[in-house]
Coordinates of C-alpha atoms in Angstrom, one line a residue:
Chain A
V1 CA 62.4 153.9 104.9
A2 CA 64.1 157.2 105.5
V3 CA 66.5 155.6 108.0
L4 CA 67.9 153.6 105.1
A5 CA 68.3 156.3 102.7
S6 CA 72.0 156.6 103.3
A7 CA 72.7 153.0 104.2
F8 CA 73.7 150.2 101.9
V9 CA 70.0 150.0 101.1
L10 CA 68.9 152.8 99.0
A11 CA 65.3 154.0 99.3
D12 CA 63.2 154.1 96.2
G13 CA 63.3 157.4 94.5
V14 CA 66.9 158.3 95.3
D15 CA 68.5 159.0 91.9
Q16 CA 71.4 156.7 91.9
A17 CA 71.2 155.7 88.3
A18 CA 73.8 158.2 87.3
A19 CA 75.6 157.3 84.1
D20 CA 78.9 157.9 85.6
P21 CA 79.7 155.1 88.1
V22 CA 82.4 157.2 89.7
L23 CA 79.9 160.0 90.6
S24 CA 77.4 157.4 91.7
L25 CA 79.8 155.8 94.1
A26 CA 81.1 159.1 95.4
A27 CA 77.8 160.8 95.8
E28 CA 75.7 158.3 97.6
V29 CA 76.9 158.7 101.1
P30 CA 75.9 162.0 102.8
A31 CA 78.7 163.6 104.8
D32 CA 77.0 163.2 108.1
S33 CA 76.2 159.5 107.6
R34 CA 76.9 157.3 110.6
V35 CA 76.1 153.8 111.7
T36 CA 73.1 154.7 113.7
L37 CA 70.7 151.8 113.3
P38 CA 69.7 150.4 116.7
V39 CA 72.1 147.9 118.1
E40 CA 71.3 145.0 120.4
G41 CA 74.0 144.7 123.0
V42 CA 76.9 147.0 123.2
P43 CA 76.8 149.9 120.8
G44 CA 79.6 150.0 118.4
R45 CA 80.5 146.5 119.1
R46 CA 77.7 144.4 117.6
V47 CA 77.1 146.7 114.7
L48 CA 77.5 143.9 112.3
L49 CA 75.1 141.7 114.2
Q50 CA 72.2 144.1 114.6
F51 CA 68.6 143.6 113.5
W52 CA 66.6 145.7 111.1
P53 CA 64.9 148.3 113.2
F54 CA 61.4 147.7 111.8
L55 CA 60.9 144.0 112.6
D56 CA 57.4 143.3 113.9
P57 CA 57.4 142.0 117.4
A58 CA 56.8 138.4 116.5
R59 CA 59.6 138.4 113.9
A60 CA 61.9 140.1 116.3
G61 CA 61.2 137.5 119.0
R62 CA 62.0 134.7 116.6
A63 CA 65.1 136.5 115.5
R64 CA 66.3 136.8 119.1
T65 CA 65.6 133.2 119.7
G66 CA 67.6 132.4 116.5
L67 CA 70.5 134.6 117.8
A68 CA 70.5 132.7 121.1
L69 CA 70.6 129.4 119.2
F70 CA 73.3 130.7 116.9
N71 CA 75.4 131.6 120.0
T72 CA 74.7 128.5 122.0
D73 CA 77.3 125.9 122.6
F74 CA 75.8 122.5 121.9
E75 CA 76.6 119.4 123.9
P76 CA 76.5 115.8 122.7
Y77 CA 73.7 114.8 125.1
L78 CA 72.1 116.7 127.9
P79 CA 69.1 114.7 129.2
Q80 CA 67.6 117.9 130.8
A81 CA 68.2 120.0 127.7
P82 CA 67.4 118.2 124.4
R83 CA 67.2 121.6 122.7
R84 CA 71.0 122.0 123.0
S85 CA 71.8 118.4 122.6
G86 CA 73.0 116.7 119.4
L87 CA 76.6 117.9 118.9
G88 CA 78.6 115.5 116.8
P89 CA 79.4 112.7 116.9
L90 CA 81.9 114.5 114.7
Y91 CA 82.1 118.2 114.5
N92 CA 84.2 121.3 113.9
S93 CA 82.6 123.7 116.3
R94 CA 80.1 123.6 119.2
S95 CA 78.2 126.6 118.0
C96 CA 77.4 128.6 114.9
E97 CA 79.1 131.5 116.5
G98 CA 82.2 129.4 117.2
C99 CA 83.0 129.7 113.5
H100 CA 81.3 133.0 112.7
N101 CA 83.0 134.4 115.8
N102 CA 84.4 137.7 114.5
L103 CA 81.2 139.8 114.3
G104 CA 79.6 137.2 112.1
R105 CA 82.6 136.1 110.0
G106 CA 85.4 133.8 110.7
R107 CA 88.9 134.7 111.8
M108 CA 92.0 132.9 110.7
S109 CA 94.9 132.3 112.9
D110 CA 98.1 134.2 112.1
R111 CA 100.3 131.4 113.5
S112 CA 101.5 128.3 111.8
D113 CA 99.6 125.8 113.9
R114 CA 96.2 124.2 114.2
V115 CA 93.6 126.0 112.3
P116 CA 90.7 127.6 114.2
P117 CA 87.2 126.1 114.0
A118 CA 86.3 128.9 111.6
L119 CA 88.4 127.2 108.9
V120 CA 86.7 124.1 107.5
V121 CA 88.3 121.7 105.1
Q122 CA 85.7 120.5 102.6
L123 CA 86.2 117.2 100.7
S124 CA 85.0 116.0 97.4
S125 CA 85.6 112.8 95.5
V126 CA 85.9 113.3 91.8
D127 CA 85.9 110.9 88.9
A128 CA 88.4 110.6 86.1
T129 CA 86.6 113.4 84.2
G130 CA 86.8 115.8 87.2
R131 CA 83.1 115.5 88.0
V132 CA 82.2 115.4 91.7
I133 CA 80.7 112.1 92.7
G134 CA 80.3 112.8 96.4
G135 CA 82.3 113.4 99.5
D136 CA 85.4 111.4 100.6
P137 CA 84.3 107.8 101.0
T138 CA 85.7 107.6 104.5
Y139 CA 85.5 111.1 105.9
G140 CA 82.5 112.6 104.1
V141 CA 82.0 116.1 103.0
N142 CA 84.5 117.8 105.4
L143 CA 87.2 117.0 107.9
N144 CA 85.9 117.1 111.5
P145 CA 88.8 117.8 113.9
A146 CA 86.7 117.0 117.0
G147 CA 84.6 114.1 118.1
V148 CA 82.4 113.4 121.1
A149 CA 83.6 110.9 123.8
G150 CA 84.6 107.6 122.2
V151 CA 84.6 108.9 118.7
P152 CA 88.0 109.6 117.3
A153 CA 88.4 113.1 115.8
E154 CA 89.0 112.7 112.1
A155 CA 92.3 114.7 111.9
V156 CA 94.4 117.5 113.1
V157 CA 94.3 120.3 110.6
E158 CA 97.2 122.7 110.6
V159 CA 98.3 125.6 108.6
A160 CA 101.9 126.7 107.8
W161 CA 102.1 130.2 106.4
V162 CA 104.4 130.7 103.5
M163 CA 105.4 134.3 103.3
L164 CA 105.7 135.9 99.8
P165 CA 107.3 139.3 99.7
G166 CA 106.7 141.6 96.8
T167 CA 107.4 145.1 95.6
Y168 CA 105.3 147.6 93.8
P169 CA 106.8 149.3 90.7
D170 CA 107.2 152.5 92.9
G171 CA 109.4 150.6 95.3
E172 CA 106.9 150.1 98.1
R173 CA 107.1 146.7 99.5
Y174 CA 104.3 144.3 100.6
E175 CA 104.1 140.7 101.8
L176 CA 101.5 138.1 101.1
R177 CA 101.1 134.8 102.8
R178 CA 99.9 131.6 101.3
P179 CA 98.5 128.9 103.6
D180 CA 99.9 125.4 103.3
I181 CA 97.1 123.3 104.8
R182 CA 98.2 119.9 106.2
F183 CA 96.4 117.0 107.8
R184 CA 97.9 114.7 110.3
E185 CA 96.6 111.9 112.6
L186 CA 94.0 110.9 110.1
A187 CA 92.1 108.6 112.4
Y188 CA 90.2 106.6 109.7
G189 CA 93.0 106.0 107.3
P190 CA 94.2 108.0 104.3
L191 CA 91.9 110.2 102.3
G192 CA 90.5 108.7 99.1
R193 CA 92.8 108.8 96.1
Q194 CA 90.2 110.8 94.2
T195 CA 89.6 113.2 97.0
V196 CA 90.2 116.9 96.6
T197 CA 90.2 119.3 99.5
S198 CA 89.4 123.0 100.0
A199 CA 89.8 125.2 103.0
R200 CA 87.0 127.6 103.6
L201 CA 86.6 130.3 106.2
A202 CA 83.2 131.1 107.7
P203 CA 81.8 133.9 105.6
P204 CA 80.0 137.0 106.9
I205 CA 76.3 136.8 107.6
I206 CA 75.3 140.4 107.2
G207 CA 72.7 141.1 104.5
V208 CA 72.1 137.5 103.6
G209 CA 68.3 138.1 103.7
L210 CA 68.8 140.8 101.0
L211 CA 71.1 138.7 98.8
E212 CA 68.4 136.0 99.0
A213 CA 65.8 138.4 97.7
I214 CA 67.7 139.5 94.6
P215 CA 65.6 138.2 91.7
E216 CA 67.2 135.4 89.9
A217 CA 66.8 137.3 86.6
V218 CA 68.9 140.2 88.0
I219 CA 71.8 137.9 88.8
V220 CA 71.6 135.7 85.7
G221 CA 71.1 138.8 83.6
A222 CA 74.5 140.1 84.6
A223 CA 76.3 137.0 83.5
D224 CA 78.6 137.2 80.6
P225 CA 80.1 133.7 80.2
S226 CA 81.3 134.3 76.7
D227 CA 82.6 137.8 77.4
R228 CA 80.4 139.4 74.8
D229 CA 81.5 142.8 75.9
G230 CA 85.1 141.9 75.6
D231 CA 86.2 143.3 78.9
G232 CA 87.9 140.1 80.0
V233 CA 85.5 139.7 82.9
L234 CA 83.0 136.9 82.4
G235 CA 80.8 135.7 85.3
W236 CA 78.2 133.0 85.3
P237 CA 75.8 131.6 87.8
N238 CA 76.3 128.4 89.7
W239 CA 73.2 126.2 89.2
V240 CA 73.0 123.7 92.1
T241 CA 70.7 120.9 93.1
D242 CA 69.0 121.5 96.4
A243 CA 68.0 118.9 99.0
A244 CA 64.7 118.3 97.2
G245 CA 66.5 117.6 93.9
R246 CA 65.5 120.9 92.3
R247 CA 67.8 122.9 90.1
R248 CA 68.3 126.2 91.8
L249 CA 70.5 129.3 91.5
G250 CA 73.4 129.1 93.9
R251 CA 73.9 132.3 95.9
F252 CA 75.7 131.4 99.2
G253 CA 79.0 129.9 100.0
W254 CA 82.4 130.7 98.6
K255 CA 81.4 129.0 95.3
A256 CA 77.7 129.9 95.5
N257 CA 76.9 126.2 96.1
Q258 CA 73.8 126.8 98.3
P259 CA 70.6 128.3 97.0
D260 CA 69.3 130.0 100.1
V261 CA 70.0 130.7 103.8
L262 CA 68.0 127.7 104.9
A263 CA 70.0 125.3 102.8
Q264 CA 73.3 126.9 103.8
T265 CA 72.4 126.8 107.5
A266 CA 71.1 123.3 107.5
A267 CA 74.2 122.0 105.6
A268 CA 76.6 123.8 108.0
A269 CA 74.7 122.7 111.1
H270 CA 74.9 119.1 109.9
A271 CA 78.4 118.9 108.4
E272 CA 80.2 121.2 110.9
M273 CA 78.3 120.6 114.2
G274 CA 76.8 117.2 113.5
L275 CA 73.2 118.4 114.1
T276 CA 70.7 116.4 112.2
N277 CA 67.8 118.4 110.8
G278 CA 64.9 118.3 108.4
L279 CA 67.1 118.7 105.3
H280 CA 69.9 116.4 106.6
P281 CA 68.3 113.7 108.7
E282 CA 71.2 111.2 108.8
P283 CA 74.1 111.4 111.2
N284 CA 77.2 112.9 109.8
C285 CA 79.1 109.6 109.8
T286 CA 80.1 107.6 106.8
T287 CA 79.4 103.9 106.8
T288 CA 82.9 103.0 107.7
Q289 CA 82.9 105.2 110.9
R290 CA 81.5 102.7 113.3
E291 CA 82.1 104.6 116.5
C292 CA 80.4 107.6 115.0
L293 CA 77.4 105.6 114.0
A294 CA 77.2 104.0 117.4
A295 CA 77.3 107.3 119.1
A296 CA 74.6 108.9 117.0
T297 CA 71.6 107.1 118.6
R298 CA 70.9 108.8 121.9
T299 CA 69.4 112.2 121.0
R300 CA 66.0 113.1 119.7
Q301 CA 65.7 113.3 115.9
P302 CA 66.1 115.6 114.3
E303 CA 68.5 117.1 116.7
L304 CA 67.8 120.6 115.4
V305 CA 64.0 120.8 115.1
D306 CA 62.4 122.7 112.3
A307 CA 61.3 125.6 114.5
D308 CA 64.9 126.1 115.8
L309 CA 66.5 125.8 112.4
E310 CA 64.0 128.3 111.0
A311 CA 64.7 130.7 113.9
I312 CA 68.4 130.6 113.1
V313 CA 67.6 131.3 109.5
E314 CA 65.3 134.2 110.5
F315 CA 68.0 135.6 112.7
Q316 CA 70.4 135.7 109.8
Q317 CA 67.8 137.2 107.5
S318 CA 67.1 139.8 110.1
V319 CA 70.7 141.0 110.5
A320 CA 70.8 144.5 109.0
V321 CA 73.5 146.0 106.8
P322 CA 75.1 149.0 108.5
R323 CA 75.3 152.3 106.9
R324 CA 78.3 153.1 104.9
R325 CA 80.5 155.6 106.4
P326 CA 81.0 159.0 104.7
L327 CA 83.8 159.2 102.2
G328 CA 85.2 161.9 104.4
T329 CA 88.5 162.5 102.9
A330 CA 89.4 163.5 99.4
G331 CA 91.4 160.3 99.2
A332 CA 88.4 158.1 99.8
A333 CA 86.4 160.0 97.2
Q334 CA 89.2 159.6 94.7
G335 CA 89.3 155.9 95.7
A336 CA 85.7 155.5 94.8
G337 CA 86.5 156.6 91.3
L338 CA 89.5 154.4 91.1
F339 CA 87.4 151.4 92.2
A340 CA 85.3 151.8 89.1
Q341 CA 88.2 152.9 86.8
I342 CA 90.4 150.0 87.3
G343 CA 87.7 147.4 86.9
C344 CA 86.8 146.3 90.5
A345 CA 83.2 147.2 89.9
A346 CA 82.9 144.8 87.0
C347 CA 82.4 142.0 89.5
H348 CA 82.0 143.9 92.8
R349 CA 78.9 145.5 91.5
P350 CA 78.0 148.5 93.6
E351 CA 74.3 148.3 93.3
L352 CA 71.6 145.7 92.8
A353 CA 67.8 145.6 93.3
V354 CA 66.0 143.2 95.5
G355 CA 62.5 141.9 94.9
D356 CA 60.1 141.0 97.6
V357 CA 61.8 140.5 101.0
P358 CA 59.6 138.1 102.9
G359 CA 58.5 139.5 106.2
L360 CA 60.3 142.8 105.6
P361 CA 58.1 144.8 103.2
L362 CA 59.9 148.0 103.8
L363 CA 62.9 146.5 102.1
S364 CA 61.1 145.0 99.2
G365 CA 62.1 146.6 95.9
A366 CA 65.0 148.5 97.5
R367 CA 68.3 149.0 95.8
I368 CA 71.2 147.6 97.8
Q369 CA 75.0 148.0 97.6
P370 CA 76.5 144.6 98.3
F371 CA 79.5 145.2 96.0
S372 CA 79.0 141.7 94.5
D373 CA 77.3 140.1 91.4
L374 CA 76.9 136.7 93.2
L375 CA 78.4 135.2 90.0
L376 CA 81.3 132.8 89.6
H377 CA 84.6 134.1 88.2
D378 CA 87.8 132.4 87.3
M379 CA 90.2 133.9 89.8
G380 CA 93.3 132.3 88.5
E381 CA 95.7 129.5 89.6
D382 CA 97.1 131.2 92.7
L383 CA 93.6 131.1 94.4
A384 CA 92.5 127.8 92.8
D385 CA 91.6 125.0 95.2
G386 CA 91.2 122.4 92.4
R387 CA 87.9 121.4 93.8
P388 CA 84.9 121.7 91.5
D389 CA 81.5 122.5 93.0
H390 CA 78.4 122.1 90.8
E391 CA 79.2 124.4 87.9
A392 CA 82.2 126.0 89.6
S393 CA 85.6 124.7 88.6
G394 CA 88.6 124.5 90.9
R395 CA 89.5 128.1 89.8
D396 CA 86.2 129.7 90.2
W397 CA 84.9 131.7 93.1
R398 CA 81.7 133.7 93.8
T399 CA 82.4 137.4 94.1
P400 CA 82.2 138.0 97.8
P401 CA 80.1 141.0 98.9
L402 CA 82.2 143.8 100.3
W403 CA 79.6 145.6 102.4
G404 CA 80.7 146.0 105.9
L405 CA 84.3 145.5 104.9
G406 CA 85.6 148.6 106.8
L407 CA 83.7 147.7 110.0
W408 CA 85.5 144.6 110.9
P409 CA 88.4 144.8 113.3
A410 CA 91.8 145.1 111.7
G411 CA 93.4 141.9 110.6
G412 CA 91.0 140.9 107.9
S413 CA 91.1 137.1 107.3
L414 CA 89.8 137.8 103.8
L415 CA 89.4 135.4 100.8
H416 CA 88.1 131.8 101.0
D417 CA 90.9 130.5 103.3
G418 CA 91.6 133.7 105.3
R419 CA 95.0 134.2 103.7
A420 CA 94.5 138.0 103.1
R421 CA 95.1 140.1 106.2
S422 CA 93.8 143.2 104.5
A423 CA 91.9 144.4 101.5
E424 CA 95.2 145.3 99.9
E425 CA 96.4 141.7 100.2
A426 CA 93.1 140.4 98.8
I427 CA 93.5 142.6 95.7
L428 CA 97.0 141.4 95.2
W429 CA 95.8 137.8 95.1
H430 CA 93.4 138.5 92.3
G431 CA 94.2 136.5 89.1
G432 CA 92.3 135.1 86.2
E433 CA 89.4 137.5 85.4
G434 CA 90.6 139.7 88.2
A435 CA 94.2 139.9 86.9
A436 CA 93.7 143.1 84.9
A437 CA 92.3 144.9 87.9
R438 CA 95.2 143.6 90.0
R439 CA 97.7 144.9 87.5
A440 CA 96.0 148.2 87.4
F441 CA 96.1 148.5 91.2
V442 CA 99.7 147.6 91.2
G443 CA 100.4 150.3 88.6
L444 CA 98.7 153.0 90.7
T445 CA 100.8 155.5 92.6
R446 CA 101.2 154.9 96.3
D447 CA 98.7 157.7 97.0
Q448 CA 96.2 156.3 94.6
R449 CA 96.4 152.9 96.2
A450 CA 95.9 154.4 99.6
A451 CA 92.9 156.3 98.2
L452 CA 91.3 153.1 96.9
L453 CA 91.9 151.3 100.2
A454 CA 90.5 154.3 102.0
F455 CA 87.4 154.0 99.9
L456 CA 87.1 150.3 100.7
D457 CA 87.3 151.2 104.4
T458 CA 84.1 153.2 104.1
L459 CA 82.1 150.2 103.0
Chain B
M1 CA 104.5 123.1 112.8
A2 CA 103.3 121.3 115.8
G3 CA 104.6 117.9 116.6
A4 CA 102.5 114.7 117.0
A5 CA 101.9 115.0 120.7
V6 CA 101.6 118.7 121.2
D7 CA 99.9 120.2 124.2
P8 CA 96.7 121.7 122.9
C9 CA 97.0 124.5 125.4
L10 CA 100.1 125.7 123.6
S11 CA 98.2 126.4 120.5
Y12 CA 96.9 129.7 121.8
D13 CA 98.3 132.7 120.0
Q14 CA 98.5 134.4 123.5
D15 CA 101.1 133.5 126.1
V16 CA 98.9 131.5 128.6
R17 CA 101.5 130.0 130.8
E18 CA 100.6 132.2 133.8
D19 CA 96.9 131.6 133.2
L20 CA 97.4 127.8 133.3
R21 CA 99.5 128.1 136.4
L22 CA 96.8 130.1 138.2
L23 CA 94.0 127.8 137.1
A24 CA 96.0 124.8 138.3
L25 CA 96.0 126.2 141.9
D26 CA 93.5 125.1 144.4
P27 CA 91.0 128.0 144.1
V28 CA 88.5 129.2 146.7
S29 CA 84.9 128.2 146.0
V30 CA 82.3 130.9 145.6
V31 CA 78.6 130.7 144.9
A32 CA 77.9 133.2 142.1
A33 CA 75.0 135.6 142.5
R34 CA 71.7 135.2 140.7
T35 CA 70.8 138.9 141.1
P36 CA 72.8 142.1 141.2
S37 CA 71.7 142.9 144.7
A38 CA 74.2 140.6 146.6
V39 CA 77.2 139.8 144.4
P40 CA 80.1 138.1 146.1
R41 CA 83.4 140.0 145.8
H42 CA 86.8 138.6 144.8
R43 CA 90.2 139.9 143.8
T44 CA 92.0 139.9 140.5
G45 CA 95.0 137.6 140.1
S46 CA 93.4 134.9 142.2
P47 CA 91.5 131.9 140.7
V48 CA 88.1 131.0 141.9
T49 CA 85.8 128.0 141.4
L50 CA 82.5 129.6 140.7
T51 CA 79.2 127.7 141.3
L52 CA 76.6 128.9 138.9
A53 CA 72.8 128.9 138.9
P54 CA 70.4 127.8 136.2
Q55 CA 70.4 130.6 133.7
S56 CA 66.6 130.9 133.6
S57 CA 66.7 132.1 137.2
M58 CA 69.1 135.0 136.5
Q59 CA 68.5 138.7 136.9
W60 CA 71.2 140.4 134.9
L61 CA 72.9 143.7 135.5
Q62 CA 73.0 144.0 131.7
A63 CA 71.6 141.5 129.3
P64 CA 74.5 139.3 128.0
E65 CA 76.0 140.6 124.9
R66 CA 76.0 137.1 123.4
P67 CA 72.8 135.5 124.7
M68 CA 72.4 131.7 124.6
I69 CA 69.3 129.7 125.2
D70 CA 68.4 128.9 128.8
D71 CA 68.1 125.2 128.2
G72 CA 70.9 123.5 130.1
S73 CA 72.7 126.8 130.7
Y74 CA 74.2 128.0 134.0
A75 CA 75.1 131.5 134.8
G76 CA 76.1 133.9 137.7
L77 CA 77.6 137.2 138.8
L78 CA 80.9 137.8 140.5
A79 CA 82.3 141.2 141.6
L80 CA 86.0 141.8 141.1
D81 CA 88.1 144.5 142.8
V82 CA 90.2 146.2 140.3
T83 CA 92.9 148.2 141.9
A84 CA 94.6 149.7 138.8
P85 CA 93.6 150.4 135.3
G86 CA 95.2 148.5 132.5
R87 CA 94.8 145.3 130.4
Y88 CA 93.2 142.3 132.0
R89 CA 92.5 138.8 130.9
V90 CA 89.7 136.6 132.0
S91 CA 90.6 132.9 131.7
M92 CA 88.2 130.1 132.3
S93 CA 87.9 126.3 132.3
A94 CA 84.5 126.0 130.6
H95 CA 82.7 127.2 127.5
A96 CA 80.7 130.1 128.6
W97 CA 80.1 133.7 127.7
V98 CA 81.6 136.5 129.8
D99 CA 80.6 140.1 130.0
L100 CA 82.6 142.5 132.2
L101 CA 80.8 145.5 133.5
D102 CA 82.4 148.6 135.0
A103 CA 81.5 150.2 138.3
A104 CA 78.7 152.1 136.6
G105 CA 77.3 148.8 135.2
N106 CA 78.3 149.6 131.6
A107 CA 79.6 146.7 129.6
I108 CA 83.2 146.9 128.6
V109 CA 84.1 145.9 125.0
S110 CA 86.6 143.1 124.9
T111 CA 89.8 143.7 123.0
D112 CA 90.7 140.1 122.2
F113 CA 89.4 136.6 122.7
A114 CA 90.4 133.0 122.0
G115 CA 89.2 129.5 122.8
R116 CA 90.6 126.0 122.6
S117 CA 88.0 123.2 123.3
E118 CA 90.8 120.7 123.5
C119 CA 92.6 122.7 126.3
K120 CA 90.4 121.6 129.2
P121 CA 92.1 123.7 132.0
L122 CA 91.8 126.9 129.8
T123 CA 89.0 126.6 127.4
K124 CA 88.5 130.3 126.8
L125 CA 90.1 133.7 127.4
V126 CA 88.8 137.2 126.9
E127 CA 90.9 140.4 127.3
F128 CA 89.7 143.8 128.3
T129 CA 91.3 147.2 128.8
L130 CA 90.0 148.8 132.0
E131 CA 90.1 152.6 132.2
Q132 CA 89.3 153.0 135.8
P133 CA 89.9 151.0 139.0
G134 CA 86.9 150.0 141.1
V135 CA 84.5 147.1 141.5
H136 CA 83.7 145.4 138.2
T137 CA 81.1 142.7 137.7
L138 CA 81.8 139.5 135.8
Q139 CA 78.7 138.0 134.2
V140 CA 79.1 134.4 133.2
S141 CA 76.3 132.9 131.1
G142 CA 75.6 130.0 128.8
S143 CA 77.9 127.6 130.6
T144 CA 76.9 123.9 130.3
E145 CA 79.0 123.3 133.4
P146 CA 77.5 124.3 136.8
Q147 CA 81.0 125.0 138.1
V148 CA 83.7 126.9 136.3
R149 CA 87.2 127.9 137.3
V150 CA 87.9 131.6 136.5
V151 CA 90.7 134.0 137.0
M152 CA 91.0 137.6 136.0
R153 CA 94.6 138.9 136.0
P154 CA 96.4 142.0 134.9
L155 CA 98.5 141.8 131.8
P156 CA 101.7 143.6 131.1
A157 CA 101.1 147.0 129.6
V158 CA 103.2 146.4 126.5
A159 CA 101.7 144.6 123.5
R160 CA 102.4 140.9 123.5

């Protein structure tokens, strides 16, 4: 456990329960902390895709198999390789890594052009009351911009960036960009009249095994849907229905619409790669897509067998969270205080406790620093997609974890549609319950803003 | 915004005109090595059609940074004579993973990458900054195609 003492996972017995959150944030990273956990592959490169160092050999073997499957480009049909067959008939990407291609998270294009595979347009059909009644009747739950031979791709999805210049009160200028997502060449006719769309970038995979192990009571207990404390920040859980029809706490996805890593993985493999699996045994075609249905008959079923699906899940659950970097400069230490002071920590909770972590007893009971509450928050009209998802409205988003934020290459692709190129831009998009924190950030001095961003870079 | 009949190869953020020109040439054919002991050599700036071997038969110089399952995968090694340090781009016609190893066998971290499935002549590109000249080794893995066109060419020193 000692190796974790200065990482995002805090060993038991480390006194981090200081009453002052500023001190807590500033104190928990020793000055000599470095990302030193073992790395598979090239050191310094795959740091966001490394395994926990204490996996038992059998678990490590399954995780490596899962990593290889995660990376593998699937084909529609390879008679000699059924294990990598089953792509499509309609799909967004040939591999999991094709979307999570930026050290486990998606990367948005900076050009006004076709969107990269990492950006998926999800579809819902809503009734007159705004209740979701399913996917689009013709296109299903998302738009697939690629099809196997003989199956028309559903559409070309393009983004046009609308640049939005702004100025801080102290005169410093900034520029945001808003994506204008457009569809053309809709191969199966227009979208349904009651269809709403939402562009979603592939989220990071680090630490998902730990997020899954946070006891439900910890997440639900932090909810404040009626704003009892009067701080203007609410937060409520998304209760979702899983594939077995059970009511579960949503944890994963931009609107917390999936209860666990297995459900998230199975849904993505099906909707975005066209791989049938134990949770989604039907081809990803709607009844009106005849070419798609005709092409979906050659491969073994399910195309992604349980053992391989579970290996991909175990791989993700085995991906470690890198150590935080030391605060280093006085600015970052000051930024840690500002993070709490201006209200960021109200949603981006610095510390949570996990329960039992299956297969990883050394992590069970650990306190972790995801900088999220996994709850839904109204983020305002500027970020709204207008697409409800279980108990999330079109304005609500799950607080995305911030751990690892400073370790991704520059050029962030943050927020649900990748519009934010940096943490600064992401903050400036905050509205709704995050509006007060945004206003406070804007009102900081230039040096204070830099300090806060320097702190975020240590995560 | 792109028009209705846009060339998918033009959707790369990078300027790929020279890569497309090179890959359209009639390249020499080379059988890639299965082991590090006898790796065929080639030069930069010149395209090659590489015949790969079943991945399960490979002995790597370094394990691929992005491993894929062996089922249906082809792989191989090619040595490339690098005469000058600088920025280089590996462009290829198939989905595959590429690792570039320096003369000492150390993997070089790529500086950029991009892929366009719909651009058949140039499905993927990866860029590297090479600090030293010398013989570098290209490891291709995870290709579902037994043959792949590849070219590694120097890029201008200035940022694009």
